[in-house]
GROMACS .gro file of C-alpha atoms in nm:
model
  137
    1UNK     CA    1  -0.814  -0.152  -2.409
    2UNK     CA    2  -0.727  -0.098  -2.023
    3UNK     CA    3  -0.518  -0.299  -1.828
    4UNK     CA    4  -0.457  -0.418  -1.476
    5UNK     CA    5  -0.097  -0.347  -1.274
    6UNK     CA    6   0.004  -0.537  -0.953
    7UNK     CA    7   0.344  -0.466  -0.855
    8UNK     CA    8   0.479  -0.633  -0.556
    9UNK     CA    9   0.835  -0.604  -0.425
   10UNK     CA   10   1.041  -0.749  -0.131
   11UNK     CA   11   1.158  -0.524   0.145
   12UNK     CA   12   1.411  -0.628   0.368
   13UNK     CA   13   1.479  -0.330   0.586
   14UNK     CA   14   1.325  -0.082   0.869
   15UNK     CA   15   1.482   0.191   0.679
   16UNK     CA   16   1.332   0.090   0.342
   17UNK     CA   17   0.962   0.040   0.548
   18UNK     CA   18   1.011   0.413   0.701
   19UNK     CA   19   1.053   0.556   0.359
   20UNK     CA   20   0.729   0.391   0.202
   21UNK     CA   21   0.541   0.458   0.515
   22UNK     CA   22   0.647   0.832   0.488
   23UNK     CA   23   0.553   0.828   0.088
   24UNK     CA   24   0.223   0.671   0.151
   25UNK     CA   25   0.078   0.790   0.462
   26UNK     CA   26   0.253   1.168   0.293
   27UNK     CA   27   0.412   1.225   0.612
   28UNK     CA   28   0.678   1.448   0.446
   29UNK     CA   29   0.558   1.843   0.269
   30UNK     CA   30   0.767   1.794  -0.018
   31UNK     CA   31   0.839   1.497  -0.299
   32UNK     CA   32   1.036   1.437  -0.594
   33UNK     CA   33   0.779   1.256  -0.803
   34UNK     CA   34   0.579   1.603  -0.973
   35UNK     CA   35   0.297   1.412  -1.009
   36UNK     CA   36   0.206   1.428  -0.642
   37UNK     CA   37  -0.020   1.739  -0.612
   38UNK     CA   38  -0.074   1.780  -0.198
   39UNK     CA   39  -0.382   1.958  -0.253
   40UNK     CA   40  -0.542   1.684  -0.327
   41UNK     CA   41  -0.399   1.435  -0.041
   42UNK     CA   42  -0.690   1.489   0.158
   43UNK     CA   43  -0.912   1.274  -0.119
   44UNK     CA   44  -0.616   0.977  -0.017
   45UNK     CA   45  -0.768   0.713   0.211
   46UNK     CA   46  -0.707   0.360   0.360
   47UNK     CA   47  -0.928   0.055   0.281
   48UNK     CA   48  -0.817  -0.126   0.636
   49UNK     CA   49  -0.701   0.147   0.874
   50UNK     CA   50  -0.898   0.482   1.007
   51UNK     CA   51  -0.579   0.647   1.117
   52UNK     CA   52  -0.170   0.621   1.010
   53UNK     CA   53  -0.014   0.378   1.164
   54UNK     CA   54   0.362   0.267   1.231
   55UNK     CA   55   0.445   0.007   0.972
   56UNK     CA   56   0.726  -0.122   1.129
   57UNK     CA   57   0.559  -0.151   1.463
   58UNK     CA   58   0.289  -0.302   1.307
   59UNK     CA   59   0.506  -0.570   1.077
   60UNK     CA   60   0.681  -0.658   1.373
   61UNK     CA   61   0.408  -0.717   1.568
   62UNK     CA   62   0.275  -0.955   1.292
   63UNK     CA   63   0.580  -1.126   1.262
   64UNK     CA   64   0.626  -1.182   1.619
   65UNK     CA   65   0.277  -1.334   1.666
   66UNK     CA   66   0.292  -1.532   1.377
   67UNK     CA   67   0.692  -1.718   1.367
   68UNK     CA   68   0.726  -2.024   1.443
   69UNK     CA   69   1.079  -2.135   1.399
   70UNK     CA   70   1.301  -2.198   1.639
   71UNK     CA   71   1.588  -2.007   1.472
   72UNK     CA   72   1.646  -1.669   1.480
   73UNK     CA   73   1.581  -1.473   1.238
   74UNK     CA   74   1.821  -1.352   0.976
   75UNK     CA   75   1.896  -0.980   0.968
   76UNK     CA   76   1.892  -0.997   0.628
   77UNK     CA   77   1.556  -1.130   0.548
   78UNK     CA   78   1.268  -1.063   0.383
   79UNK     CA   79   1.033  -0.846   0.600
   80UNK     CA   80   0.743  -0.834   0.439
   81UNK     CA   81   0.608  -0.706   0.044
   82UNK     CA   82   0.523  -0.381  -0.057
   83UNK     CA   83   0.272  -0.410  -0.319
   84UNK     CA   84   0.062  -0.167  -0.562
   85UNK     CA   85  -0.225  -0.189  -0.790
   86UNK     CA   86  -0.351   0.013  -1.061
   87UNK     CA   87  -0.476   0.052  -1.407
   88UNK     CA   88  -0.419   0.272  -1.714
   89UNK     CA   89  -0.485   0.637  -1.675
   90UNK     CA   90  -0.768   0.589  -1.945
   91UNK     CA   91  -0.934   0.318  -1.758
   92UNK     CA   92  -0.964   0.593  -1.459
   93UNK     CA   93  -1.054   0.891  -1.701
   94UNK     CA   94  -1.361   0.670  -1.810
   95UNK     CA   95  -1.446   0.599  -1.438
   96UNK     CA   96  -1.678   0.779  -1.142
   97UNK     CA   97  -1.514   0.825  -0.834
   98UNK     CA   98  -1.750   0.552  -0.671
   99UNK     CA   99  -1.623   0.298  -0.982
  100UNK     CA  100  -1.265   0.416  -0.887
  101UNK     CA  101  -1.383   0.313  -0.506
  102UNK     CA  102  -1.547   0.005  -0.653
  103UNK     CA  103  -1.198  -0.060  -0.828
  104UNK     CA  104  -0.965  -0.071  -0.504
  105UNK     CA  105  -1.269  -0.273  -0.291
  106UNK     CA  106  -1.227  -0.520  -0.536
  107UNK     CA  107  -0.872  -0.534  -0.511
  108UNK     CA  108  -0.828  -0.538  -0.148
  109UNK     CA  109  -1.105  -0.860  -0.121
  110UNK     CA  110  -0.845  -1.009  -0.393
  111UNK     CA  111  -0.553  -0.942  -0.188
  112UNK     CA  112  -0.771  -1.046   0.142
  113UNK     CA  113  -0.829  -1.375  -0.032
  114UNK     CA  114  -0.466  -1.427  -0.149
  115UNK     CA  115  -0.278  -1.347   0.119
  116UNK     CA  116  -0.494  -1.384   0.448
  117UNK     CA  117  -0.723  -1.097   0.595
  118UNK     CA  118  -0.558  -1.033   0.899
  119UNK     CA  119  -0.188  -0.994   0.694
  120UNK     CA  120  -0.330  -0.697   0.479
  121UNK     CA  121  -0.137  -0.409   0.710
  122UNK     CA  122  -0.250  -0.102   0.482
  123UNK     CA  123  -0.395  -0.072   0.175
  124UNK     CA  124  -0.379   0.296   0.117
  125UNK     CA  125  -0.581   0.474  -0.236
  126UNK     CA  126  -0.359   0.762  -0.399
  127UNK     CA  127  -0.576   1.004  -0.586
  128UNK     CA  128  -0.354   1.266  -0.546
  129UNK     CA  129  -0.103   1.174  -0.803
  130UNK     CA  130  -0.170   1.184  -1.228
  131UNK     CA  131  -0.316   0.782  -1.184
  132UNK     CA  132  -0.523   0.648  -0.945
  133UNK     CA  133  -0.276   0.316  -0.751
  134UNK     CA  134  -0.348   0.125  -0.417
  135UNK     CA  135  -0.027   0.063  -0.195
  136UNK     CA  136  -0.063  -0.289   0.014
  137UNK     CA  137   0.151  -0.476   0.277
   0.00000   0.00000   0.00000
C-alpha cells in the first residue's frame, strides 16, 4: 500500500534559502545526491511560477508586505518553511505522467488552502531524480 510524505522544515537563513534555491531551480551542473540525472531536468517544472525566481528576494518581499509588528525583527528568526511532498516510488511506477501531474495539482490546492494562495512562493515538480517530490515555500 502507498503512502503520502510532507516534509516541512524551518529555515532561518539567506544562506540556507540560496542553497535550496540552487538545488531546486538546478542552478548548479553538478550534485552529490546520484539520483539526480540532469538529462532529465528539462521534464522539472513549477506549479506557480513560469520562470526561476530569487527566493530570497521574493521571501523578503513577502515578509516586508505582510509584518506587522512594531519590533524589529530578530536575525535569528524563522524565515520562512521549506517543504516537500511525495509518495512511494511504487505509487509513481503505477502512475501516468498526467496522474503524476494530477498528484502535485492536488497538492499545491492543499497547500493553497492551508497556508494562503498568495504565500505559496514555488512549488517546483522533480522528475529528474529516482522519485517523483514537489518542493514548496
Amino acid at each position: 500500500m502507498s503512502y503520502s510524505i510532507i516534509r516541512v522544515a524551518k529555515v532561518k537563513s539567506n544562506t540556507n534559502t540560496t542553497g535550496l534555491q540552487k538545488h531546486i531551480q538546478r542552478e548548479n551542473k553538478n550534485y552529490e545526491n546520484i539520483d539526480i540525472d540532469l538529462e532529465q531536468s528539462h521534464l522539472n517544472y513549477d506549479l506557480v511560477n513560469d520562470n526561476p525566481i530569487d527566493y530570497n528576494l521574493a521571501i523578503d518581499k513577502k515578509i516586508e508586505e505582510n509584518y506587522t509588528g512594531k519590533r524589529k525583527i530578530r536575525t535569528d528568526a524563522v524565515k520562512h518553511i521549506d517543504g516537500l511532498i511525495t509518495s512511494d516510488s511504487e505509487f509513481f511506477n503505477n502512475q501516468s505522467p498526467e496522474d503524476t501531474k494530477q498528484f502535485f495539482e492536488h497538492a499545491k490546492i492543499f497547500l493553497e488552502q492551508e497556508y494562503g494562495k498568495d504565500n505559496l512562493l514555488y512549488a517546483t515538480v522533480h522528475l529528474d531524480e529516482k522519485t517523483p517530490h514537489m518542493h514548496y515555500v
